[in-house]
Coordinates of N, CA and C in Angstrom, one line a residue:
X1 N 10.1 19.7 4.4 CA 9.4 19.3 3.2 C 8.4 18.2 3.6
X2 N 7.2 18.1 3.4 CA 6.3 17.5 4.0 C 6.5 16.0 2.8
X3 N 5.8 15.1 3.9 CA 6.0 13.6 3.4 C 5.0 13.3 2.1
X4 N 5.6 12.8 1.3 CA 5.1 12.3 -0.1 C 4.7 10.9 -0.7
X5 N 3.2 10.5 -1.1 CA 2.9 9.4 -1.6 C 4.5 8.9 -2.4
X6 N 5.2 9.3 -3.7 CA 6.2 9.1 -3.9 C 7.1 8.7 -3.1
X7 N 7.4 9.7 -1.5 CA 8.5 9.1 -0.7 C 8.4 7.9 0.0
X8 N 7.0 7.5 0.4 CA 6.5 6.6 0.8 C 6.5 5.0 0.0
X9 N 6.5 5.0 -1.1 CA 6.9 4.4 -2.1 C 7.8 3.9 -2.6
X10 N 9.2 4.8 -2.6 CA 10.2 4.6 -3.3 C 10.7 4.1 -1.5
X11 N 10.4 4.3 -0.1 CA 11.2 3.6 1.3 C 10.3 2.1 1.2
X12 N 9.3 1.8 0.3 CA 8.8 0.7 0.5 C 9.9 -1.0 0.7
X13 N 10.6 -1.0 -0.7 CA 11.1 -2.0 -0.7 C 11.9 -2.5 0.0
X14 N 12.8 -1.3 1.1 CA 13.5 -1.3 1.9 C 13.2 -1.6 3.4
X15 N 12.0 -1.1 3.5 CA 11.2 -1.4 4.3 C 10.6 -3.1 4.7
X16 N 10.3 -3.3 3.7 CA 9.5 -4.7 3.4 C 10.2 -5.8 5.0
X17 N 9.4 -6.0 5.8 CA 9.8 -7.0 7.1 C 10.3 -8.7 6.2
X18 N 10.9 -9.6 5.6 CA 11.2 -10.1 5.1 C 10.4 -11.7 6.1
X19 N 10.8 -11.6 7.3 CA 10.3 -12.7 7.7 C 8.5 -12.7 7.7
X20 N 8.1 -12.1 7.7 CA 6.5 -11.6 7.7 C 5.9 -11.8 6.5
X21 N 7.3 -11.3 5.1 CA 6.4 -11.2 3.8 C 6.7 -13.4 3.5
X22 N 7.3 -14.1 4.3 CA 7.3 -15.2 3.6 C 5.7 -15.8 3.3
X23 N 6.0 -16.2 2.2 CA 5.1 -16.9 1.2 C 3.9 -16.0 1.0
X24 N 4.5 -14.6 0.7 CA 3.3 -13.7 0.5 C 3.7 -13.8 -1.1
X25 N 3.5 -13.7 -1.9 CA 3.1 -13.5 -3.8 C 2.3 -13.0 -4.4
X26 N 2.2 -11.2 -3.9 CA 1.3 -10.6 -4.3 C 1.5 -9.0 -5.2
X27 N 0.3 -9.3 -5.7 CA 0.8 -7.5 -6.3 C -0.6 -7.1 -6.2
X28 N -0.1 -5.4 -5.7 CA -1.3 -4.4 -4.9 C -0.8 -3.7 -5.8
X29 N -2.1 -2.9 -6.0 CA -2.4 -1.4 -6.7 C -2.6 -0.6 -6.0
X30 N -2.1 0.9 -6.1 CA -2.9 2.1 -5.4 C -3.1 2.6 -6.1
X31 N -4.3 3.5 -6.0 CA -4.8 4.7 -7.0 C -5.0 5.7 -5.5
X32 N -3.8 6.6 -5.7 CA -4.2 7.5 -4.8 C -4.0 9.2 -5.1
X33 N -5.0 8.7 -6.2 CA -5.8 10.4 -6.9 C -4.8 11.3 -7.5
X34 N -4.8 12.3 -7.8 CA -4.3 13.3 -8.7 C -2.8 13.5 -8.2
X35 N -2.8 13.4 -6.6 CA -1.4 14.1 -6.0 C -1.0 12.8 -5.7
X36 N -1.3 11.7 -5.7 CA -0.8 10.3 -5.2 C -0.1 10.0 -6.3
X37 N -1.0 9.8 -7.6 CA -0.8 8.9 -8.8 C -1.4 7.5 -8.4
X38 N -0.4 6.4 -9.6 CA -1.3 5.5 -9.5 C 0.5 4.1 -9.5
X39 N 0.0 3.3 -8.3 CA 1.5 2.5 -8.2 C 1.6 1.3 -8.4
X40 N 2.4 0.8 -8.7 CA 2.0 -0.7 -8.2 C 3.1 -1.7 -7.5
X41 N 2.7 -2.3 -6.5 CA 3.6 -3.2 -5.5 C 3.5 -4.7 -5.7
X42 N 4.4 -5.3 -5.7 CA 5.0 -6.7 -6.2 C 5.4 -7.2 -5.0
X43 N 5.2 -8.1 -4.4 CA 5.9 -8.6 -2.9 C 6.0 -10.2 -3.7
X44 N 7.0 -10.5 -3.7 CA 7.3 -12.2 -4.2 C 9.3 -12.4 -4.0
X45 N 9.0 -13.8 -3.4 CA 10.0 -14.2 -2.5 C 10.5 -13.6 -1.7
X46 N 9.7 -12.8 -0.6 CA 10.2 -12.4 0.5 C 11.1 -11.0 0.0
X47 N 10.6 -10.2 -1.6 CA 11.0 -9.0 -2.0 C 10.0 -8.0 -2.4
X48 N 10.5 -6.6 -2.5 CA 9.1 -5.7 -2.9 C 9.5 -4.9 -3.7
X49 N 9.2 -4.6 -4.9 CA 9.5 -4.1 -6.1 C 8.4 -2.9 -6.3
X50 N 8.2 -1.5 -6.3 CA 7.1 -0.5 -6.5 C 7.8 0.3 -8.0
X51 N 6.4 0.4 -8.5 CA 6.6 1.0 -9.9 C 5.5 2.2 -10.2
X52 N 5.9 3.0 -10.8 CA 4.7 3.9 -10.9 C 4.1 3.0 -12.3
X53 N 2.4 3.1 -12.2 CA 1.8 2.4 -13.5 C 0.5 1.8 -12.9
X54 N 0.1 1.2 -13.6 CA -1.7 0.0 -13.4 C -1.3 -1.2 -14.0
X55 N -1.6 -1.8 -13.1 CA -1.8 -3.8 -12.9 C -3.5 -3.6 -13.5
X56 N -3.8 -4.6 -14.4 CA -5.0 -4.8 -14.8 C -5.7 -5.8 -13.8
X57 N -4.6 -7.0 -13.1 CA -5.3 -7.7 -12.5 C -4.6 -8.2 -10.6
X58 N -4.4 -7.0 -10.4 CA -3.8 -7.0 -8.9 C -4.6 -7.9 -7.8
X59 N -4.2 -8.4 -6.8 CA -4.7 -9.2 -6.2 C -5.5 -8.6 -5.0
X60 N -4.9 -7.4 -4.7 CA -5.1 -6.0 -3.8 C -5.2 -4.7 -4.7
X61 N -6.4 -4.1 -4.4 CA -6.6 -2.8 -5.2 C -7.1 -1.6 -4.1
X62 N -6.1 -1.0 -3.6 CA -6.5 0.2 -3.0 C -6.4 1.8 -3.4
X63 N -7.9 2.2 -3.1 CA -8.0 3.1 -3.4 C -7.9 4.7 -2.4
X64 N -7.5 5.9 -2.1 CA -7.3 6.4 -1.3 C -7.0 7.8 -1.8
X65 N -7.5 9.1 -1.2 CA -6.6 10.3 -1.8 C -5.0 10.0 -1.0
X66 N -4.6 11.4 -1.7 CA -3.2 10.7 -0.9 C -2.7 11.1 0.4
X67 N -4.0 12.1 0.9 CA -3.6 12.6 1.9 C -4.3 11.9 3.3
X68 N -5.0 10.7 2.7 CA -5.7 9.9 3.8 C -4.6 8.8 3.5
X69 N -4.3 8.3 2.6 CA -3.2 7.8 2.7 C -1.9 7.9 3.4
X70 N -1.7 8.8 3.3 CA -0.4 8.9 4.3 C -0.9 9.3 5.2
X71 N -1.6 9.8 6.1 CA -2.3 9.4 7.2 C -2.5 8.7 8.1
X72 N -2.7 7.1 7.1 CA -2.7 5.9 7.5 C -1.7 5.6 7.8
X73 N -0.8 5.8 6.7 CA 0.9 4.8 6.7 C 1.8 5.5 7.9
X74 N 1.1 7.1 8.0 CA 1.7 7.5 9.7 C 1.5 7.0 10.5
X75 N -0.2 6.8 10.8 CA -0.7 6.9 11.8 C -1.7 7.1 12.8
X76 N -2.0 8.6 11.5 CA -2.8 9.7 12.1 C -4.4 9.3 11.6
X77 N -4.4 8.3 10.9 CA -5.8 7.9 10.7 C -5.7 6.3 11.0
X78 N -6.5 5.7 11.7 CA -6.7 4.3 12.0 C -7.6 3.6 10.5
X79 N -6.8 2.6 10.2 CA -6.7 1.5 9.0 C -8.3 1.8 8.9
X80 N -8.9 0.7 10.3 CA -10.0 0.5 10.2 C -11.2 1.7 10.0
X81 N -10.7 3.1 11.0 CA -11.9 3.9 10.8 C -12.0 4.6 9.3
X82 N -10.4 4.8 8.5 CA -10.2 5.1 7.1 C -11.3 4.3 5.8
X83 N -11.3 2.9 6.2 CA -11.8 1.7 5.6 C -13.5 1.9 5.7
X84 N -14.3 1.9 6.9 CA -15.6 2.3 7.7 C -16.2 3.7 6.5
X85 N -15.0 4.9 6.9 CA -15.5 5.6 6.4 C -15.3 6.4 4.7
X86 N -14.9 4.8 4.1 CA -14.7 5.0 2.7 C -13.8 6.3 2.4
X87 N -12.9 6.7 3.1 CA -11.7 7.4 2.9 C -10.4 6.1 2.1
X88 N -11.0 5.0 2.5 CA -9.5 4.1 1.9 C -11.0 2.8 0.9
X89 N -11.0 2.5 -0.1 CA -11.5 1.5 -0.5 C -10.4 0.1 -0.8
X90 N -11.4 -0.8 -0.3 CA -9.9 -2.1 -0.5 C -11.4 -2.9 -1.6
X91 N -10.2 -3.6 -2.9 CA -10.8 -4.6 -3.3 C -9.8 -5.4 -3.7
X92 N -11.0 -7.0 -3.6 CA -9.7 -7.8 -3.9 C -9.5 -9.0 -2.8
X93 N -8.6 -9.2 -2.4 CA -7.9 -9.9 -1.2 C -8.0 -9.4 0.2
X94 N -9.0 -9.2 1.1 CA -9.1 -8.1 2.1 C -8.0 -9.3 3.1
X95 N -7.8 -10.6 2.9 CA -6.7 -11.1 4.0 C -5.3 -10.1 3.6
X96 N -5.1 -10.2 2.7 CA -3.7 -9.5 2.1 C -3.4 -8.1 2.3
X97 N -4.6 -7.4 2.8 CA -5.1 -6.2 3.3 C -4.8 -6.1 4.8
X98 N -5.0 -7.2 5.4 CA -5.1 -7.3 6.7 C -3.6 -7.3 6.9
X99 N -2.9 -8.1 6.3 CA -1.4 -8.5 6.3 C -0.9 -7.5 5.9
X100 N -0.9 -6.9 4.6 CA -0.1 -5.5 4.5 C 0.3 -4.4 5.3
X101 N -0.7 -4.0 6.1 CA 0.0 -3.4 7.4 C 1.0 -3.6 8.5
X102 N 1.3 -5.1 8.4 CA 2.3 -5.5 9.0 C 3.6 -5.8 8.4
X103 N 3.6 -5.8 7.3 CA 4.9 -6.2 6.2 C 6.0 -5.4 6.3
X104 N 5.6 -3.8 6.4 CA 6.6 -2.9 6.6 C 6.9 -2.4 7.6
X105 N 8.6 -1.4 7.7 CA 8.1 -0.7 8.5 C 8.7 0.4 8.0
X106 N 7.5 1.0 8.1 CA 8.0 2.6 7.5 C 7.7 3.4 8.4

């Protein structure tokens, strides 16, 4: 069964590196299109809480199909060349952007 924005998602909180997320207090959005949906991530006290839904005012807003998306979160596409070639849009906090990649490990 091939890997799912959902599955990806629901291993986030568990995932979360705890010493890494200290003194992060943030909440990211994804909008990742029709087969992604649309999520939203809470990282505060060193915890990460994902919901399906829209934050009006997220501090990080990424946007991505879902199949470049998980891509990234594999591997198989590099952050930076996804970002370059507007396959991933980030708005918002691009330090929190930079950090997010390292918070988990999925």
């Amino acid at each position: 069964m091939p890997l799912t924005v959902k599955d990806l998602m629901e291993r986030m909180p568990g995932a979360l590196i705890q010493e890494k997320a200290e003194g992060v207090d943030a909440v990211i959005q994804f909008h990742l299109g029709e087969e992604g949906g649309d999520w939203i991530c809470t990282i505060k006290d060193q915890t990460c809480t994902v919901e399906p839904g829209v934050n009006e005012e997220p501090n990080l807003s990424l946007t991505a199909e879902a199949a470049d998306y998980i891509d990234m979160i594999t591997g198989k596409l590099n952050p930076m060349t996804a970002i370059a070639t507007k396959k991933v849009i980030l708005k918002g906090d691009l330090n929190l952007a930079m950090k997010y990649m390292n918070l988990f490990a999925l």
